[in-house]
Amino acid sequence: MGNIVVSPHDKEGQHHMMATPTSNNPNGGSAATAKNKSEITVLLLGAGESGKSTLFKQVQFFHGVGITHDQERIELIEIVRLNVLENAKNLVAATQHLNIPIEQPENRETAKLIINSLNTNDLEDPSWSKRLYSLWKDAGIQKAYENREKFQLYDSTEYLFENLDRICSDKYVPTVVDVIRTRTKTIGITDMKFDVGDGKQLRLVDVGGQRNERRKWIHFFNTVDAVVFLTSLSEFDLNLYEDNGYWRVKESLRVFNEVVNNALFYKVPFVLLFNKRDLFEKKIATKSFSKYFSGFNEAEEKNPVACIEYMTKLFLNEITEHPLDTVSVKTLSAIDHDNSKQVFEEVKQFIMTQQHRE
Amino acid sequence: MRQDKTTFNPDNYCLVYEEVMTCQETRNIFKEFLKENMAEEPLLYLDECEKYKVEYAKLKEKFHGLSLMVKRSSSVGNVSDLGNETSGKEWDKNQLTKLFVNLKGIIDEFIVEEATKELNLSSVRQWTIMEWQIIEAMMNGFEQDSSNLELSNNLYRKLDINVLFEKVDLVVMIDLKMDQFPRFIRSNLARKFLLEKGEHFT
């Protein structure tokens, strides 16, 4: 593919049209027939923890399904609390692995209970709010948290600990933001449908991202009309959940390569979303970006636009088969409601426009 | 399950994970839902484990020559009394081997990397495989000297999946409960079931 010159992130959030249109591909994918279909299937793909389900939940929310109803959020109380416990357990376990002692004796007691006996029902008792918060603020736990690239921890940790006073109460009802922030590993597939005008429906399909889940993707590749591929900008210092010792960026690039160059997608509009821009900007303020990318100019490493530009090139260089004029690149903060709404609207427009071009 | 009104409306009912999993009928419907959503392997894994646990408990009864009350979820504690009173007895080599082969079947089908129904496990997979390798080594020793009672007892203890799969079970439970189950209770399949069963289903 040679050198691709890109301007990766423009402020208007516009997509990037690449040159070299190729419309006469003999192995044309399913999009060729999409024009007359009443249902447009859009697949959310990406490695584990890239934000597919977070975006999916946001789209559900815009369309008034799922988490907008009180009753459905009440059913998620246990899930939010399980997240709190998992985060707490992971942090306590990390202090042990990293050999960082928990400083305060009462926090060490709390840590013991977390590992041995604490369950989600216990968290109805408001006294746990104080105990868990005190543990979270313990110098030992905070030190482990600062070193969180060395173990697996959800992005939601800080948010959940800062909201314990609401969560640890018998009156707790998860808010929409709580549900968006809650990490749930997706297994299998799930979908939703909504009208997009012209008598057409958009079917959005969410999938699991870990290696074993990716083997299932192929089953619906031939019915897809567009692909939205997510990758996390903030994963540059992280290793895989399913293979601790394997760099997440390498995995994302590999998965992207396999998907974008798949013959079934030659004629399918393809969107690459660089997610977790919010976390990424926070992270590069304190961590070195250039340490992980030998080809990147160290002097630019505190400049998010330059970093994202570099990442964009890295990903687009993987494209060897897919026509570049049907690839769009955007950044996203999927936990941000307004940003998700705006970016998803742009994605939808891009896909619809591509459909009409056929 | 709870009911708010006298006329039946499935929206007023709430299926509880533990109840769905213990009732064979609802468990099968949940399985059907998981199959449609390409997420059936956790439940298939749990099915296989339950079959195995029955075999495991049977062997212990046989070995003791008396019918012990073995709880379905028997823990290690129950096995630790093996040894003292068992001198002079020998494990049935074939049956212990069969147990091992059954367990290997579960490992190969659900746990190893690239397994046909590989579960979505994290570092738990590596941990479990390491423990499994210890069991394989013990099995080798047992094949060479099946009259070694201490080795046989240790092997039997190690073949207890309440211990070996403790971490796997936790991941599987959390995944099912957090991800697919909330979607299942909102699904047409679950609604249809509740409508058909109406108020008689408790």
Coordinates of C-alpha atoms in Angstrom, one line a residue:
Chain A
M1 CA 0.0 0.0 0.0
G2 CA 3.0 2.3 0.2
N3 CA 2.8 5.6 2.1
I4 CA -0.6 6.9 2.9
V5 CA -0.8 10.6 3.5
V6 CA -3.5 11.3 6.0
S7 CA -4.7 14.2 8.1
P8 CA -6.0 11.9 10.8
H9 CA -8.0 14.1 13.1
D10 CA -9.6 17.2 11.9
K11 CA -11.7 19.2 14.3
E12 CA -14.9 19.0 12.4
G13 CA -14.8 15.2 12.9
Q14 CA -15.2 14.7 9.2
H15 CA -14.3 11.3 7.7
H16 CA -11.3 11.0 5.5
M17 CA -11.8 10.1 2.0
M18 CA -8.9 8.3 0.4
A19 CA -8.1 8.3 -3.3
T20 CA -8.0 5.3 -5.6
P21 CA -11.6 4.4 -6.1
T22 CA -12.1 0.8 -7.2
S23 CA -15.7 0.1 -8.1
N24 CA -15.3 -2.9 -10.4
N25 CA -14.1 -5.5 -7.9
P26 CA -15.0 -8.9 -9.2
N27 CA -15.3 -10.4 -5.8
G28 CA -17.9 -7.9 -4.8
G29 CA -19.2 -8.3 -1.3
S30 CA -22.8 -8.2 0.0
A31 CA -23.1 -4.4 -0.2
A32 CA -23.8 -4.8 -3.9
T33 CA -27.2 -5.9 -3.0
A34 CA -27.7 -3.6 -0.1
K35 CA -29.2 -0.8 -2.1
N36 CA -32.6 -2.5 -2.3
K37 CA -32.5 -4.1 1.1
S38 CA -34.8 -2.8 3.7
E39 CA -32.4 -3.7 6.5
I40 CA -28.8 -2.5 6.7
T41 CA -26.6 -4.6 8.9
V42 CA -23.8 -2.8 10.7
L43 CA -21.3 -4.9 12.5
L44 CA -19.3 -3.5 15.5
L45 CA -15.9 -5.2 15.6
G46 CA -12.7 -4.8 17.5
A47 CA -10.5 -6.5 20.0
G48 CA -11.5 -6.9 23.7
E49 CA -12.3 -3.8 25.7
S50 CA -12.2 -1.5 22.6
G51 CA -15.7 -0.1 23.5
K52 CA -18.0 -1.9 21.2
S53 CA -20.7 -2.6 23.8
T54 CA -20.3 0.9 25.3
L55 CA -21.1 2.4 21.9
F56 CA -23.9 -0.2 21.5
K57 CA -25.4 0.8 24.9
Q58 CA -25.2 4.5 23.9
V59 CA -27.1 3.8 20.7
Q60 CA -29.7 1.9 22.5
F61 CA -30.0 4.9 24.8
F62 CA -30.5 7.4 22.0
H63 CA -33.2 5.2 20.6
G64 CA -35.1 4.8 23.9
V65 CA -34.5 1.1 24.4
G66 CA -33.0 -0.8 27.3
I67 CA -31.4 1.3 29.9
T68 CA -33.8 4.3 29.7
H69 CA -36.3 2.4 31.7
D70 CA -36.1 2.4 35.5
Q71 CA -37.1 -1.3 35.8
E72 CA -34.3 -2.4 33.4
R73 CA -31.7 -0.4 35.3
I74 CA -32.9 -1.9 38.6
E75 CA -32.1 -5.3 37.2
L76 CA -28.5 -4.1 36.7
I77 CA -27.9 -3.2 40.3
E78 CA -26.1 -6.5 40.9
I79 CA -24.0 -6.0 37.8
V80 CA -22.7 -2.6 38.9
R81 CA -21.9 -4.0 42.4
L82 CA -20.2 -7.0 40.8
N83 CA -18.0 -4.5 38.9
V84 CA -17.2 -2.7 42.2
L85 CA -16.2 -6.0 43.8
E86 CA -14.2 -7.2 40.8
N87 CA -12.3 -3.9 40.7
A88 CA -11.6 -4.0 44.4
K89 CA -10.4 -7.6 44.2
N90 CA -8.2 -6.8 41.2
L91 CA -6.6 -3.9 43.1
V92 CA -6.0 -5.9 46.3
A93 CA -4.5 -8.8 44.3
A94 CA -2.3 -6.3 42.5
T95 CA -0.9 -4.9 45.7
Q96 CA 0.1 -8.5 46.5
H97 CA 1.7 -9.2 43.1
L98 CA 3.5 -5.8 43.0
N99 CA 4.6 -6.2 46.6
I100 CA 3.0 -2.9 47.6
P101 CA 1.7 -3.1 51.2
I102 CA -1.8 -1.7 52.0
E103 CA -0.8 0.9 54.6
Q104 CA -3.7 1.3 57.1
P105 CA -4.5 -1.8 59.3
E106 CA -8.3 -1.2 58.9
N107 CA -7.9 -1.2 55.1
R108 CA -6.0 -4.4 55.3
E109 CA -9.0 -5.9 57.2
T110 CA -11.3 -4.6 54.4
A111 CA -9.1 -6.1 51.8
K112 CA -9.2 -9.5 53.5
L113 CA -13.0 -9.4 53.5
I114 CA -13.1 -8.4 49.9
I115 CA -11.0 -11.4 48.9
N116 CA -12.7 -13.9 51.2
S117 CA -16.4 -13.2 51.7
L118 CA -17.8 -10.0 50.5
N119 CA -20.7 -10.3 48.1
T120 CA -22.9 -8.0 46.2
N121 CA -25.8 -8.1 48.7
D122 CA -23.4 -6.8 51.4
L123 CA -23.0 -3.6 49.5
E124 CA -26.6 -2.6 50.4
D125 CA -25.1 -1.6 53.7
P126 CA -23.9 2.0 53.5
S127 CA -21.1 1.3 55.9
W128 CA -19.4 -0.4 53.0
S129 CA -19.3 2.9 51.1
K130 CA -16.9 4.3 53.8
R131 CA -14.8 1.2 54.1
L132 CA -14.3 0.7 50.4
Y133 CA -13.7 4.4 49.8
S134 CA -11.1 4.3 52.6
L135 CA -9.4 1.3 51.0
W136 CA -9.5 3.1 47.6
K137 CA -7.7 6.1 49.1
D138 CA -5.1 4.0 50.9
A139 CA -1.6 5.0 49.7
G140 CA -0.8 1.3 48.9
I141 CA -3.9 0.9 46.7
Q142 CA -3.3 4.3 45.0
K143 CA 0.3 3.2 44.2
A144 CA -1.0 0.0 42.7
Y145 CA -3.5 2.0 40.7
E146 CA -0.8 4.3 39.3
N147 CA 0.9 1.1 38.1
R148 CA -2.3 -0.3 36.6
E149 CA -0.7 -1.0 33.2
K150 CA 1.0 -4.0 35.0
F151 CA -2.2 -5.8 35.6
Q152 CA -5.8 -6.1 34.3
L153 CA -8.1 -3.4 35.6
Y154 CA -11.3 -2.0 34.1
D155 CA -11.4 1.6 32.9
S156 CA -14.4 2.2 35.2
T157 CA -12.5 1.7 38.5
E158 CA -12.1 5.3 39.5
Y159 CA -15.6 6.2 38.5
L160 CA -17.2 3.4 40.6
F161 CA -15.1 4.2 43.7
E162 CA -16.0 7.8 43.5
N163 CA -19.7 6.9 43.4
L164 CA -19.8 4.4 46.2
D165 CA -22.0 6.5 48.4
R166 CA -24.9 6.0 45.9
I167 CA -24.0 2.4 45.0
C168 CA -23.8 1.2 48.6
S169 CA -27.4 1.9 49.6
D170 CA -30.6 -0.1 49.7
K171 CA -32.2 2.7 47.6
Y172 CA -29.7 2.5 44.8
V173 CA -31.0 2.6 41.3
P174 CA -28.2 2.6 38.6
T175 CA -28.2 5.8 36.5
V176 CA -27.7 5.7 32.7
V177 CA -24.1 6.8 33.2
D178 CA -23.5 3.9 35.7
V179 CA -24.8 1.5 33.1
I180 CA -22.6 3.0 30.4
R181 CA -19.6 2.9 32.7
T182 CA -20.1 -0.7 33.8
R183 CA -17.8 -3.2 32.2
T184 CA -19.5 -6.3 30.9
K185 CA -17.5 -8.7 28.8
T186 CA -19.7 -9.6 25.9
I187 CA -20.0 -13.2 25.0
G188 CA -21.7 -14.3 21.7
I189 CA -23.6 -11.6 19.8
T190 CA -26.4 -9.2 20.4
D191 CA -28.3 -6.8 18.1
M192 CA -30.8 -4.0 17.9
K193 CA -32.8 -2.5 15.1
F194 CA -34.1 1.0 14.5
D195 CA -35.6 3.0 11.7
V196 CA -33.3 5.2 9.6
G197 CA -35.9 6.7 7.2
D198 CA -36.7 5.7 3.6
G199 CA -38.5 2.7 5.0
K200 CA -35.1 1.2 6.0
Q201 CA -34.0 -0.3 9.3
L202 CA -30.5 -0.3 10.6
R203 CA -29.5 -3.5 12.4
L204 CA -26.6 -2.9 14.8
V205 CA -24.7 -6.0 15.8
D206 CA -22.4 -6.1 18.9
V207 CA -20.0 -9.0 19.5
G208 CA -17.4 -10.2 22.0
G209 CA -13.8 -9.2 21.2
Q210 CA -11.5 -11.7 22.9
R211 CA -9.8 -14.3 20.8
N212 CA -12.3 -17.1 21.3
E213 CA -15.2 -14.8 20.5
R214 CA -13.6 -13.6 17.2
R215 CA -13.9 -17.1 15.8
K216 CA -17.7 -16.5 15.8
W217 CA -17.5 -13.4 13.8
I218 CA -17.1 -15.1 10.5
H219 CA -20.6 -16.6 10.8
F220 CA -22.3 -13.3 9.9
F221 CA -19.6 -11.7 7.7
N222 CA -21.5 -12.4 4.5
T223 CA -24.6 -10.6 5.5
V224 CA -22.9 -7.4 6.5
D225 CA -23.5 -4.0 4.9
A226 CA -21.0 -2.0 6.9
V227 CA -18.3 -2.5 9.5
V228 CA -17.5 -0.2 12.4
F229 CA -14.1 -1.2 13.8
L230 CA -13.2 0.1 17.2
T231 CA -9.8 0.3 18.7
S232 CA -8.8 1.9 22.0
L233 CA -6.3 4.8 21.9
S234 CA -5.5 4.3 25.6
E235 CA -4.3 0.7 25.2
F236 CA -0.7 1.6 24.1
D237 CA 0.7 0.6 27.5
L238 CA -1.5 -2.4 28.1
N239 CA -1.4 -6.2 27.5
L240 CA -4.2 -8.5 26.6
Y241 CA -6.8 -9.8 29.1
E242 CA -6.7 -13.2 27.5
D243 CA -2.9 -13.3 27.0
N244 CA -1.1 -11.2 29.6
G245 CA 2.2 -10.7 27.8
Y246 CA 0.8 -9.8 24.5
W247 CA 0.7 -6.1 23.6
R248 CA -2.8 -4.9 22.9
V249 CA -1.9 -2.6 20.1
K250 CA -0.3 -5.4 18.2
E251 CA -3.4 -7.5 18.6
S252 CA -5.7 -4.7 17.5
L253 CA -3.6 -4.1 14.4
R254 CA -3.6 -7.8 13.6
V255 CA -7.4 -8.1 14.0
F256 CA -7.9 -4.9 12.0
N257 CA -5.7 -6.3 9.2
E258 CA -7.7 -9.5 9.1
V259 CA -11.1 -7.8 9.0
V260 CA -10.4 -4.9 6.7
N261 CA -8.7 -7.0 4.1
N262 CA -11.4 -9.7 4.2
A263 CA -12.7 -10.3 0.6
L264 CA -16.3 -10.2 1.9
F265 CA -15.8 -6.6 2.9
Y266 CA -14.2 -5.2 -0.3
K267 CA -17.4 -3.3 -1.2
V268 CA -18.5 -2.6 2.3
P269 CA -18.2 0.8 3.9
F270 CA -15.7 0.6 6.7
V271 CA -15.3 2.9 9.6
L272 CA -12.3 2.9 12.0
L273 CA -13.1 4.5 15.3
F274 CA -10.2 5.4 17.7
N275 CA -12.1 5.2 21.0
K276 CA -11.3 6.3 24.5
R277 CA -9.9 9.6 23.4
D278 CA -10.7 11.1 26.9
L279 CA -8.6 8.4 28.7
F280 CA -5.9 8.7 26.1
E281 CA -5.5 12.4 26.6
K282 CA -5.2 11.9 30.4
K283 CA -2.8 9.1 30.0
I284 CA -0.3 10.8 27.7
A285 CA -0.1 13.7 30.1
T286 CA 1.6 11.5 32.6
K287 CA 2.9 8.5 30.5
S288 CA 5.4 8.3 27.7
F289 CA 3.7 7.5 24.3
S290 CA 7.0 7.4 22.3
K291 CA 8.4 4.7 24.6
Y292 CA 6.0 2.2 22.8
F293 CA 6.5 3.4 19.2
S294 CA 10.1 3.6 18.0
G295 CA 9.0 5.5 14.9
F296 CA 7.4 8.3 16.8
N297 CA 9.0 11.7 17.4
E298 CA 9.5 12.0 21.2
A299 CA 9.2 15.7 21.1
E300 CA 5.6 15.3 20.0
E301 CA 4.4 12.8 22.5
K302 CA 2.4 15.2 24.7
N303 CA 0.4 16.4 21.6
P304 CA -2.7 14.2 21.3
V305 CA -3.3 15.2 17.7
A306 CA 0.2 14.1 16.6
C307 CA -0.1 10.8 18.5
I308 CA -3.5 10.1 16.9
E309 CA -2.1 11.0 13.5
Y310 CA 0.6 8.4 14.1
M311 CA -1.8 5.7 15.2
T312 CA -4.0 6.4 12.2
K313 CA -1.1 5.9 9.8
L314 CA -0.2 2.7 11.7
F315 CA -3.7 1.3 11.1
L316 CA -4.2 2.5 7.6
N317 CA -0.9 1.0 6.6
E318 CA -2.5 -2.4 7.3
I319 CA -5.0 -1.9 4.5
T320 CA -3.9 -3.8 1.5
E321 CA -7.1 -4.8 -0.2
H322 CA -10.0 -2.5 0.9
P323 CA -10.6 0.5 -1.4
L324 CA -9.6 3.5 0.7
D325 CA -12.4 5.7 -0.5
T326 CA -14.8 3.6 1.5
V327 CA -12.8 3.9 4.7
S328 CA -13.6 6.6 7.2
V329 CA -11.5 7.4 10.3
K330 CA -12.8 9.1 13.4
T331 CA -12.1 9.5 17.1
L332 CA -14.6 8.8 19.9
S333 CA -15.2 8.9 23.6
A334 CA -17.8 6.3 23.9
I335 CA -18.5 7.0 27.5
D336 CA -19.5 10.6 26.5
H337 CA -23.1 10.7 25.6
D338 CA -23.0 13.7 23.3
N339 CA -19.8 12.7 21.6
S340 CA -21.2 9.2 20.9
K341 CA -24.4 10.6 19.6
Q342 CA -22.5 13.0 17.2
V343 CA -20.0 10.4 16.0
F344 CA -22.6 7.7 15.5
E345 CA -24.7 10.1 13.5
E346 CA -21.7 10.8 11.3
V347 CA -21.0 7.1 11.0
K348 CA -24.6 6.5 10.0
Q349 CA -24.5 9.2 7.4
F350 CA -21.3 7.9 5.9
I351 CA -22.7 4.4 5.6
M352 CA -26.0 5.6 4.1
T353 CA -24.1 7.8 1.6
Q354 CA -21.9 4.9 0.6
Q355 CA -25.0 2.7 0.2
H356 CA -26.5 5.3 -2.2
R357 CA -23.3 5.4 -4.3
E358 CA -23.7 1.8 -5.2
Chain B
M1 CA -40.5 -14.9 40.5
R2 CA -43.0 -12.4 41.7
Q3 CA -46.4 -11.3 40.7
D4 CA -48.0 -7.8 41.0
K5 CA -51.4 -8.3 39.5
T6 CA -54.1 -10.9 39.4
T7 CA -54.3 -11.0 35.6
F8 CA -51.1 -12.6 34.1
N9 CA -48.7 -10.3 32.4
P10 CA -45.2 -11.4 31.8
D11 CA -43.9 -7.9 32.3
N12 CA -44.7 -8.2 36.0
Y13 CA -42.6 -11.2 36.3
C14 CA -38.9 -11.3 36.8
L15 CA -36.8 -14.4 36.1
V16 CA -34.0 -14.9 38.6
Y17 CA -30.7 -16.4 37.4
E18 CA -30.4 -19.0 40.1
E19 CA -33.9 -20.2 39.5
V20 CA -33.6 -20.4 35.8
M21 CA -30.4 -22.4 36.1
T22 CA -31.8 -25.0 38.6
C23 CA -35.1 -25.7 36.7
Q24 CA -34.4 -28.0 33.8
E25 CA -37.2 -26.5 31.7
T26 CA -36.1 -22.9 32.0
R27 CA -32.4 -23.9 31.7
N28 CA -33.2 -25.4 28.3
I29 CA -35.0 -22.3 27.1
F30 CA -32.0 -20.2 28.3
K31 CA -29.8 -22.6 26.4
E32 CA -31.9 -22.1 23.2
F33 CA -31.5 -18.4 23.6
L34 CA -27.7 -18.7 24.1
K35 CA -27.5 -20.8 21.0
E36 CA -29.3 -18.2 18.9
N37 CA -26.8 -15.7 20.2
M38 CA -23.7 -17.8 19.7
A39 CA -23.0 -17.9 23.4
E40 CA -24.0 -21.4 24.4
E41 CA -20.6 -22.7 25.4
P42 CA -20.7 -21.6 29.1
L43 CA -24.0 -23.5 29.6
L44 CA -22.7 -26.5 27.8
Y45 CA -19.7 -26.4 30.0
L46 CA -21.8 -26.3 33.1
D47 CA -23.9 -29.3 31.8
E48 CA -20.7 -31.4 31.3
C49 CA -19.4 -30.4 34.7
E50 CA -22.6 -31.6 36.3
K51 CA -22.4 -35.0 34.6
Y52 CA -18.8 -35.3 35.7
K53 CA -19.6 -34.4 39.3
V54 CA -22.1 -37.3 39.4
E55 CA -19.5 -39.7 38.1
Y56 CA -17.0 -38.3 40.6
A57 CA -19.2 -38.8 43.6
K58 CA -20.2 -42.3 42.4
L59 CA -16.6 -43.4 42.4
K60 CA -16.1 -42.2 46.0
E61 CA -19.1 -44.2 47.1
K62 CA -17.9 -47.3 45.4
F63 CA -14.4 -46.9 46.9
H64 CA -15.8 -46.5 50.4
G65 CA -18.1 -49.4 49.9
L66 CA -20.8 -47.6 51.6
S67 CA -23.2 -45.0 50.3
L68 CA -22.1 -41.7 51.6
M69 CA -24.3 -38.7 51.4
V70 CA -22.5 -36.8 48.7
K71 CA -23.9 -33.3 48.1
R72 CA -24.1 -32.2 44.6
S73 CA -21.7 -29.4 45.3
S74 CA -19.4 -31.4 47.6
S75 CA -16.2 -29.6 48.5
V76 CA -12.7 -30.7 49.2
G77 CA -13.4 -31.1 52.8
N78 CA -15.4 -34.2 52.1
V79 CA -12.6 -35.9 50.4
S80 CA -9.9 -35.2 53.0
D81 CA -11.1 -38.1 55.1
L82 CA -9.8 -40.5 52.5
G83 CA -6.6 -42.3 53.4
N84 CA -6.7 -43.5 57.0
E85 CA -9.4 -46.0 56.9
T86 CA -8.7 -47.1 53.4
S87 CA -5.6 -49.3 53.9
G88 CA -5.8 -52.5 52.1
K89 CA -8.2 -51.1 49.6
E90 CA -7.3 -50.2 46.1
W91 CA -8.8 -47.8 43.6
D92 CA -10.4 -49.4 40.6
K93 CA -7.8 -48.5 38.0
N94 CA -10.2 -48.4 35.1
Q95 CA -12.7 -46.2 36.9
L96 CA -10.1 -43.7 38.0
T97 CA -8.7 -43.6 34.5
K98 CA -12.2 -43.1 33.1
L99 CA -12.7 -40.2 35.4
F100 CA -9.4 -38.7 34.2
V101 CA -10.4 -39.2 30.5
N102 CA -13.8 -37.5 31.1
L103 CA -12.1 -34.6 32.7
K104 CA -9.6 -34.4 29.9
G105 CA -12.6 -34.3 27.5
I106 CA -13.9 -31.1 29.3
I107 CA -10.5 -29.5 29.3
D108 CA -10.0 -30.2 25.5
E109 CA -13.5 -29.1 24.6
F110 CA -13.8 -25.9 26.7
I111 CA -10.5 -24.8 28.3
V112 CA -7.5 -25.2 26.0
E113 CA -6.7 -22.4 23.5
E114 CA -8.5 -22.9 20.2
A115 CA -10.8 -25.5 21.7
T116 CA -14.0 -26.1 19.7
K117 CA -16.1 -24.5 22.5
E118 CA -13.4 -22.4 24.1
L119 CA -14.7 -20.4 27.1
N120 CA -13.9 -16.7 27.3
L121 CA -11.4 -17.0 30.2
S122 CA -8.6 -14.6 31.1
S123 CA -5.5 -15.6 32.9
V124 CA -7.8 -18.1 34.6
R125 CA -7.2 -20.3 31.5
Q126 CA -3.5 -20.4 31.9
W127 CA -3.8 -21.1 35.7
T128 CA -6.3 -23.9 35.0
I129 CA -4.0 -25.5 32.3
M130 CA -1.1 -25.4 34.7
E131 CA -3.1 -27.2 37.4
W132 CA -4.3 -29.7 34.8
Q133 CA -0.7 -30.4 33.8
I134 CA 0.0 -31.4 37.4
I135 CA -2.9 -33.8 37.2
E136 CA -1.6 -35.3 34.0
A137 CA 1.7 -35.9 35.6
M138 CA 0.0 -37.6 38.6
M139 CA -2.0 -39.7 36.1
N140 CA 1.3 -40.9 34.5
G141 CA 2.6 -41.9 37.9
F142 CA -0.7 -43.7 38.7
E143 CA -0.6 -45.7 35.4
Q144 CA 2.8 -47.0 36.4
D145 CA 1.9 -47.9 39.9
S146 CA -1.8 -48.0 40.5
S147 CA -1.4 -49.8 43.9
N148 CA 0.2 -46.8 45.4
L149 CA -2.6 -45.7 47.7
E150 CA -1.3 -42.3 48.6
L151 CA -0.8 -41.4 45.0
S152 CA -4.3 -42.7 44.1
N153 CA -5.9 -40.8 46.9
N154 CA -4.1 -37.6 45.8
L155 CA -5.1 -38.1 42.2
Y156 CA -8.7 -38.6 43.2
R157 CA -8.6 -35.4 45.2
K158 CA -7.1 -33.5 42.3
L159 CA -9.8 -34.8 40.0
D160 CA -12.4 -32.8 42.0
I161 CA -13.5 -30.1 39.7
N162 CA -15.0 -28.0 42.5
V163 CA -11.4 -27.2 43.1
L164 CA -9.8 -27.4 39.6
F165 CA -12.6 -25.3 38.0
E166 CA -13.3 -22.9 40.9
K167 CA -12.0 -19.9 39.1
V168 CA -13.4 -21.0 35.7
D169 CA -16.9 -21.4 37.3
L170 CA -16.7 -17.9 38.7
V171 CA -15.9 -16.4 35.3
V172 CA -18.6 -18.4 33.6
M173 CA -21.2 -17.4 36.2
I174 CA -20.3 -13.7 36.0
D175 CA -20.4 -13.8 32.2
L176 CA -23.7 -15.5 32.0
K177 CA -25.3 -13.5 34.7
M178 CA -24.0 -10.1 33.7
D179 CA -24.0 -10.3 29.9
Q180 CA -26.5 -12.8 28.4
F181 CA -28.9 -13.3 31.2
P182 CA -30.2 -9.7 31.4
R183 CA -30.9 -9.9 27.6
F184 CA -32.5 -13.3 28.0
I185 CA -35.1 -12.1 30.4
R186 CA -36.1 -9.4 28.0
S187 CA -36.2 -11.8 25.0
N188 CA -39.2 -13.0 23.1
L189 CA -38.2 -16.6 24.1
A190 CA -38.5 -15.8 27.8
R191 CA -41.7 -13.8 27.4
K192 CA -43.3 -16.6 25.4
F193 CA -42.3 -19.1 28.0
L194 CA -43.8 -17.0 30.8
L195 CA -47.0 -16.5 28.8
E196 CA -47.4 -20.2 28.1
K197 CA -46.7 -21.2 31.7
G198 CA -48.6 -18.3 33.2
E199 CA -49.1 -18.2 36.9
H200 CA -48.6 -21.9 37.3
F201 CA -44.9 -21.6 36.9
T202 CA -43.3 -20.8 40.2

